[in-house]
């Protein structure tokens, strides 16, 4: 009987050990995903910095930087679209307030 109880305890200890290992894996999964995301961001930032460095070098040498010029054009277009959307929203809000009065 004592041997059977000892074997049962060993089995229970092994099961608990397996559960602990599984719980540790599950707990570390979000951290692993976060680390992978940070690595991806660092790589993207490194690439952006590399492009910026090339652009600065080209600027120093008097060259044009078509990639930056295009990015600036797109940014200006996006800013104008946002200004128009804000204007339209404000006008709509003013109309709604006037209609409510």
MMTF fields as JSON, N, C-alpha, C and O atoms, coordinates in Angstrom:
{
  "mmtfVersion": "1.0.0",
  "mmtfProducer": "UNKNOWN",
  "numBonds": 403,
  "numAtoms": 404,
  "numGroups": 101,
  "numChains": 1,
  "numModels": 1,
  "chainsPerModel": [1],
  "groupsPerChain": [101],
  "chainIdList": ["A"],
  "bondAtomList": [4, 2, 8, 6, 12, 10, 16, 14, 20, 18, 24, 22, 28, 26, 32, 30, 36, 34, 40, 38, 44, 42, 48, 46, 52, 50, 56, 54, 60, 58, 64, 62, 68, 66, 72, 70, 76, 74, 80, 78, 84, 82, 88, 86, 92, 90, 96, 94, 100, 98, 104, 102, 108, 106, 112, 110, 116, 114, 120, 118, 124, 122, 128, 126, 132, 130, 136, 134, 140, 138, 144, 142, 148, 146, 152, 150, 156, 154, 160, 158, 164, 162, 168, 166, 172, 170, 176, 174, 180, 178, 184, 182, 188, 186, 192, 190, 196, 194, 200, 198, 204, 202, 208, 206, 212, 210, 216, 214, 220, 218, 224, 222, 228, 226, 232, 230, 236, 234, 240, 238, 244, 242, 248, 246, 252, 250, 256, 254, 260, 258, 264, 262, 268, 266, 272, 270, 276, 274, 280, 278, 284, 282, 288, 286, 292, 290, 296, 294, 300, 298, 304, 302, 308, 306, 312, 310, 316, 314, 320, 318, 324, 322, 328, 326, 332, 330, 336, 334, 340, 338, 344, 342, 348, 346, 352, 350, 356, 354, 360, 358, 364, 362, 368, 366, 372, 370, 376, 374, 380, 378, 384, 382, 388, 386, 392, 390, 396, 394, 400, 398],
  "bondOrderList": [1, 1, 1, 1, 1, 1, 1, 1, 1, 1, 1, 1, 1, 1, 1, 1, 1, 1, 1, 1, 1, 1, 1, 1, 1, 1, 1, 1, 1, 1, 1, 1, 1, 1, 1, 1, 1, 1, 1, 1, 1, 1, 1, 1, 1, 1, 1, 1, 1, 1, 1, 1, 1, 1, 1, 1, 1, 1, 1, 1, 1, 1, 1, 1, 1, 1, 1, 1, 1, 1, 1, 1, 1, 1, 1, 1, 1, 1, 1, 1, 1, 1, 1, 1, 1, 1, 1, 1, 1, 1, 1, 1, 1, 1, 1, 1, 1, 1, 1, 1],
  "groupList": [{"groupName": "UNK", "atomNameList": ["N", "CA", "C", "O"], "elementList": ["N", "C", "C", "O"], "formalChargeList": [0, 0, 0, 0], "bondAtomList": [1, 0, 2, 1, 3, 2], "bondOrderList": [1, 1, 2], "singleLetterCode": "X", "chemCompType": "L-PEPTIDE LINKING"}],
  "groupTypeList": [0, 0, 0, 0, 0, 0, 0, 0, 0, 0, 0, 0, 0, 0, 0, 0, 0, 0, 0, 0, 0, 0, 0, 0, 0, 0, 0, 0, 0, 0, 0, 0, 0, 0, 0, 0, 0, 0, 0, 0, 0, 0, 0, 0, 0, 0, 0, 0, 0, 0, 0, 0, 0, 0, 0, 0, 0, 0, 0, 0, 0, 0, 0, 0, 0, 0, 0, 0, 0, 0, 0, 0, 0, 0, 0, 0, 0, 0, 0, 0, 0, 0, 0, 0, 0, 0, 0, 0, 0, 0, 0, 0, 0, 0, 0, 0, 0, 0, 0, 0, 0],
  "groupIdList": [1, 2, 3, 4, 5, 6, 7, 8, 9, 10, 11, 12, 13, 14, 15, 16, 17, 18, 19, 20, 21, 22, 23, 24, 25, 26, 27, 28, 29, 30, 31, 32, 33, 34, 35, 36, 37, 38, 39, 40, 41, 42, 43, 44, 45, 46, 47, 48, 49, 50, 51, 52, 53, 54, 55, 56, 57, 58, 59, 60, 61, 62, 63, 64, 65, 66, 67, 68, 69, 70, 71, 72, 73, 74, 75, 76, 77, 78, 79, 80, 81, 82, 83, 84, 85, 86, 87, 88, 89, 90, 91, 92, 93, 94, 95, 96, 97, 98, 99, 100, 101],
  "secStructList": [7, 2, 2, 2, 2, 2, 2, 2, 2, 2, 2, 2, 2, 2, 2, 2, 2, 2, 2, 2, 2, 2, 2, 2, 2, 2, 2, 2, 2, 2, 2, 2, 2, 2, 2, 2, 2, 2, 2, 2, 2, 2, 2, 2, 2, 2, 2, 2, 2, 2, 2, 2, 2, 2, 2, 2, 2, 2, 2, 2, 6, 6, 7, 7, 7, 2, 2, 2, 2, 2, 2, 2, 2, 2, 2, 2, 2, 2, 2, 2, 2, 2, 2, 2, 2, 2, 2, 2, 2, 2, 2, 2, 2, 2, 2, 2, 2, 2, 2, 2, 7],
  "xCoordList": [0.829, 0.0, 0.867, 0.572, 1.955, 2.845, 3.502, 3.691, 3.846, 4.47, 3.487, 3.862, 2.236, 1.211, 1.001, 0.835, 1.006, 0.835, 2.028, 1.876, 3.23, 4.438, 4.396, 4.746, 3.977, 3.871, 2.815, 2.998, 1.711, 0.663, 1.192, 0.91, 1.971, 2.556, 3.556, 3.592, 4.363, 5.313, 4.565, 4.954, 3.501, 2.694, 2.099, 2.085, 1.606, 1.02, 2.095, 1.848, 3.292, 4.399, 4.804, 5.078, 4.842, 5.195, 4.136, 4.472, 2.865, 1.786, 1.876, 1.708, 2.142, 2.29, 3.492, 3.443, 4.56, 5.756, 5.435, 5.841, 4.71, 4.294, 3.407, 3.552, 2.491, 1.613, 2.415, 2.122, 3.419, 4.277, 5.028, 5.094, 5.586, 6.312, 5.372, 5.738, 4.166, 3.185, 2.793, 2.679, 2.591, 2.228, 3.359, 3.103, 4.591, 5.727, 5.794, 6.074, 5.537, 5.521, 4.438, 4.671, 3.248, 2.131, 2.408, 2.04, 3.048, 3.349, 4.416, 4.396, 5.332, 6.415, 6.029, 6.737, 4.934, 4.531, 4.292, 4.788, 3.545, 3.364, 4.69, 4.886, 5.586, 6.89, 7.653, 8.28, 7.599, 8.275, 7.707, 8.457, 6.386, 5.76, 6.184, 6.458, 6.235, 6.632, 8.08, 8.404, 8.944, 10.348, 10.461, 11.231, 9.707, 9.736, 9.252, 9.824, 8.207, 7.693, 8.736, 8.936, 9.395, 10.441, 11.596, 12.141, 11.956, 13.026, 12.617, 13.422, 11.365, 10.873, 10.929, 11.344, 10.508, 10.527, 11.951, 12.216, 12.861, 14.256, 14.799, 15.473, 14.507, 14.975, 14.377, 15.076, 13.1, 12.452, 13.086, 13.325, 13.357, 13.999, 15.407, 15.827, 16.125, 17.469, 17.408, 18.232, 16.433, 16.281, 15.925, 16.456, 15.04, 14.685, 15.902, 16.126, 16.676, 17.88, 18.897, 19.571, 19.003, 19.928, 19.507, 20.342, 18.214, 17.719, 17.95, 18.34, 17.713, 17.918, 19.385, 19.703, 20.267, 21.698, 22.075, 22.821, 21.568, 21.841, 21.299, 21.944, 20.128, 19.536, 20.372, 20.582, 20.849, 21.682, 22.976, 23.425, 23.57, 24.806, 24.551, 25.337, 23.465, 23.138, 22.888, 23.303, 22.212, 21.928, 23.236, 23.391, 24.174, 25.48, 26.213, 26.9, 26.059, 26.754, 25.989, 26.386, 24.894, 24.138, 23.183, 22.586, 23.037, 22.139, 20.711, 20.453, 19.807, 18.396, 18.089, 18.787, 17.04, 16.649, 15.191, 14.276, 14.978, 13.614, 12.71, 11.522, 13.274, 12.463, 11.913, 10.742, 12.765, 12.314, 11.345, 10.377, 11.596, 10.691, 9.304, 8.29, 9.266, 7.982, 7.286, 6.077, 8.033, 7.458, 6.876, 5.801, 7.589, 7.112, 5.837, 4.901, 5.799, 4.605, 3.403, 2.311, 3.605, 2.523, 2.078, 0.881, 3.023, 2.683, 1.875, 0.903, 2.28, 1.528, 0.121, -0.836, -0.014, -1.339, -2.203, -3.391, -1.611, -2.358, -2.772, -3.889, -1.877, -2.194, -3.344, -4.242, -3.325, -4.412, -5.725, -6.769, -5.687, -6.903, -7.441, -8.653, -6.563, -6.994, -7.598, -8.611, -6.974, -7.531, -8.943, -9.845, -9.126, -10.445, -11.456, -12.602, -11.04, -11.943, -12.334, -13.49, -11.379, -11.674, -12.626, -13.573, -12.374, -13.259, -14.683, -15.647, -14.799, -16.12, -16.805, -18.005, -16.051, -16.621, -17.083, -18.158, -16.283, -16.672, -17.934, -18.842, -17.976, -19.158, -20.387, -21.455, -20.243, -21.355, -21.801, -22.998, -20.834, -21.172, -21.898, -22.853, -21.454, -22.115, -23.546, -24.469, -23.72, -25.073, -25.97, -27.141, -25.419, -26.211, -26.599, -27.722, -25.658, -25.978, -27.054, -27.977, -26.925, -27.909, -29.281, -30.299, -29.309, -30.581, -31.188, -32.41, -30.339, -30.833, -31.407, -32.275, -30.915, -31.404, -32.698, -33.292],
  "yCoordList": [-1.191, 0.0, 1.246, 2.226, 1.194, 2.345, 2.579, 3.722, 1.499, 1.622, 2.212, 3.043, 1.789, 2.317, 3.805, 4.583, 4.202, 5.614, 6.431, 7.548, 5.84, 6.533, 6.719, 7.789, 5.705, 5.798, 6.824, 7.568, 6.858, 7.837, 9.253, 10.16, 9.431, 10.749, 11.137, 12.294, 10.193, 10.463, 10.862, 11.799, 10.14, 10.463, 11.855, 12.613, 12.176, 13.507, 14.59, 15.654, 14.317, 15.273, 15.494, 16.624, 14.416, 14.538, 15.354, 16.188, 15.117, 15.866, 17.346, 18.212, 17.633, 19.028, 19.687, 20.859, 18.925, 19.438, 19.78, 20.829, 18.898, 19.155, 20.398, 21.212, 20.534, 21.713, 22.987, 24.021, 22.912, 24.07, 24.476, 25.658, 23.505, 23.788, 24.42, 25.387, 23.878, 24.42, 25.849, 26.722, 26.079, 27.424, 28.411, 29.557, 27.98, 28.859, 29.196, 30.338, 28.209, 28.463, 29.471, 30.412, 29.255, 30.155, 31.568, 32.547, 31.672, 32.989, 33.713, 34.94, 32.971, 33.613, 33.92, 34.67, 33.364, 33.6, 35.079, 35.565, 35.83, 37.256, 38.015, 38.938, 37.63, 38.288, 38.001, 38.896, 36.769, 36.412, 37.202, 37.668, 37.356, 38.137, 39.599, 40.238, 40.119, 41.52, 41.727, 42.73, 40.787, 40.89, 40.833, 41.59, 39.951, 39.86, 41.164, 41.626, 41.755, 43.028, 44.132, 44.946, 44.167, 45.169, 44.99, 45.967, 43.763, 43.506, 44.002, 44.604, 43.75, 44.202, 45.728, 46.288, 46.392, 47.857, 48.404, 49.385, 47.753, 48.199, 48.077, 48.982, 46.969, 46.795, 47.855, 48.401, 48.146, 49.182, 50.543, 51.323, 50.827, 52.096, 52.179, 53.235, 51.076, 51.07, 51.377, 52.129, 50.794, 51.04, 52.5, 53.111, 53.07, 54.484, 55.374, 56.335, 55.054, 55.837, 55.712, 56.682, 54.536, 54.333, 55.211, 55.865, 55.222, 56.063, 57.534, 58.295, 57.931, 59.329, 59.709, 60.793, 58.837, 59.101, 59.267, 60.18, 58.397, 58.521, 59.84, 60.496, 60.22, 61.477, 62.672, 63.612, 62.626, 63.718, 63.802, 64.894, 62.671, 62.662, 63.247, 64.06, 62.841, 63.365, 64.864, 65.604, 65.31, 66.738, 67.514, 68.573, 66.996, 67.657, 67.784, 68.773, 66.775, 66.768, 67.552, 67.582, 68.187, 69.009, 68.23, 68.784, 66.969, 66.149, 66.244, 66.658, 65.865, 65.828, 64.444, 63.47, 64.383, 63.117, 62.854, 63.237, 62.196, 61.99, 61.267, 61.572, 60.328, 59.576, 60.509, 60.42, 61.405, 62.341, 63.361, 63.741, 63.803, 64.758, 64.144, 64.81, 62.878, 62.193, 62.025, 62.234, 61.653, 61.489, 62.823, 62.851, 63.922, 65.242, 65.602, 66.149, 65.299, 65.576, 64.81, 65.365, 63.536, 62.702, 63.223, 63.284, 63.595, 64.108, 65.396, 65.593, 66.267, 67.506, 67.217, 67.859, 66.263, 65.899, 65.314, 65.623, 64.479, 63.911, 64.999, 64.98, 65.948, 67.05, 67.88, 68.273, 68.15, 68.921, 68.152, 68.744, 66.852, 66.038, 66.072, 66.145, 66.02, 66.097, 67.471, 67.564, 68.536, 69.881, 69.975, 70.524, 69.444, 69.481, 68.665, 69.084, 67.502, 66.659, 67.361, 67.297, 68.027, 68.753, 69.898, 70.135, 70.607, 71.718, 71.219, 71.819, 70.12, 69.554, 69.121, 69.333, 68.523, 68.083, 69.275, 69.242, 70.321, 71.531, 72.151, 72.561, 72.213, 72.774, 71.929, 72.472, 70.599, 69.706, 69.883, 69.885, 70.033, 70.229, 71.552, 71.627, 72.596, 73.905, 73.815, 74.385, 73.099, 72.929, 72.158, 72.497, 71.126, 70.335, 71.173, 71.07, 72.012, 72.887, 73.898, 74.167, 74.452, 75.439, 74.781, 75.385, 73.568, 72.862, 72.495, 72.443, 72.239, 71.866, 73.071, 72.925, 74.265, 75.49, 75.864, 76.857],
  "zCoordList": [0.0, 0.0, 0.0, -0.684, 0.788, 0.846, -0.51, -0.925, -1.193, -2.509, -3.506, -4.333, -3.433, -4.333, -4.067, -5.007, -2.82, -2.474, -2.97, -3.465, -2.822, -3.29, -4.805, -5.304, -5.533, -6.994, -7.398, -8.362, -6.655, -6.938, -6.719, -7.501, -5.634, -5.369, -6.451, -6.871, -6.903, -7.987, -9.265, -9.962, -9.55, -10.73, -10.633, -11.603, -9.441, -9.223, -9.339, -9.906, -8.8, -8.884, -10.338, -10.742, -11.128, -12.542, -13.284, -14.125, -12.979, -13.621, -13.26, -14.119, -11.981, -11.55, -12.227, -12.602, -12.374, -13.041, -14.496, -14.994, -15.172, -16.555, -16.641, -17.553, -15.685, -15.668, -15.455, -16.057, -14.606, -14.348, -15.614, -15.95, -16.304, -17.544, -18.567, -19.235, -18.691, -19.629, -19.239, -20.1, -17.964, -17.494, -17.769, -18.138, -17.595, -17.88, -19.364, -19.73, -20.221, -21.678, -22.038, -22.796, -21.48, -21.775, -21.27, -21.919, -20.124, -19.556, -20.376, -20.476, -20.953, -21.699, -23.143, -23.815, -23.634, -25.021, -25.321, -26.338, -24.475, -24.769, -24.761, -25.551, -23.881, -23.828, -25.12, -25.685, -25.579, -26.822, -27.989, -28.846, -28.031, -29.104, -29.01, -30.025, -27.798, -27.609, -28.042, -28.678, -27.701, -28.098, -29.618, -30.211, -30.247, -31.709, -32.342, -33.33, -31.779, -32.298, -32.118, -33.02, -30.973, -30.755, -31.734, -32.248, -31.983, -32.964, -34.345, -35.056, -34.724, -36.02, -36.1, -37.114, -35.023, -35.001, -35.079, -35.774, -34.357, -34.39, -35.809, -36.301, -36.46, -37.841, -38.761, -39.615, -38.595, -39.411, -39.123, -40.044, -37.858, -37.503, -38.083, -38.557, -38.046, -38.616, -40.113, -40.633, -40.797, -42.232, -42.481, -43.408, -41.675, -41.82, -41.589, -42.326, -40.577, -40.3, -41.431, -41.779, -41.992, -43.115, -44.289, -44.913, -44.585, -45.679, -45.388, -46.275, -44.159, -43.782, -43.923, -44.414, -43.502, -43.633, -45.105, -45.456, -45.953, -47.389, -47.926, -48.744, -47.471, -47.92, -47.477, -48.243, -46.229, -45.72, -46.51, -46.857, -46.791, -47.589, -48.969, -49.457, -49.593, -50.925, -50.862, -51.754, -49.814, -49.634, -49.506, -50.115, -48.721, -48.542, -49.866, -50.121, -50.697, -51.977, -53.036, -54.201, -52.631, -53.568, -54.444, -55.367, -54.164, -54.973, -54.482, -53.352, -55.326, -54.931, -54.383, -54.667, -53.602, -52.993, -53.372, -52.643, -54.522, -55.012, -54.001, -53.893, -53.279, -52.317, -51.241, -50.874, -50.737, -49.715, -50.288, -49.627, -51.503, -52.142, -52.328, -52.116, -52.724, -52.899, -51.555, -51.456, -50.521, -49.188, -48.698, -48.099, -48.955, -48.569, -49.327, -48.744, -50.618, -51.43, -50.897, -50.772, -50.583, -50.047, -48.686, -48.408, -47.845, -46.522, -46.636, -45.908, -47.548, -47.747, -48.247, -47.812, -49.15, -49.661, -48.539, -48.443, -47.703, -46.58, -45.598, -45.081, -45.341, -44.431, -44.99, -44.246, -46.285, -46.905, -46.819, -46.545, -47.046, -46.943, -45.511, -45.309, -44.533, -43.134, -42.825, -42.132, -43.34, -43.123, -43.704, -43.071, -44.893, -45.525, -44.724, -44.565, -44.22, -43.43, -42.134, -41.717, -41.499, -40.258, -40.554, -39.805, -41.644, -42.034, -42.264, -41.791, -42.993, -43.277, -41.981, -41.808, -41.087, -39.802, -38.985, -38.386, -38.958, -38.216, -38.814, -38.091, -40.139, -40.801, -40.477, -40.194, -40.516, -40.18, -38.746, -38.456, -37.842, -36.428, -36.236, -35.464, -36.93, -36.819, -37.347, -36.764, -38.449, -39.004, -38.043, -37.871, -37.422, -36.47, -35.255, -34.76, -34.767, -33.635, -34.029, -33.26, -35.228, -35.683, -35.831, -35.495, -36.322, -36.497, -35.148, -35.01, -34.149, -32.829, -32.09, -31.23, -32.431, -31.75, -32.315, -31.895]
}
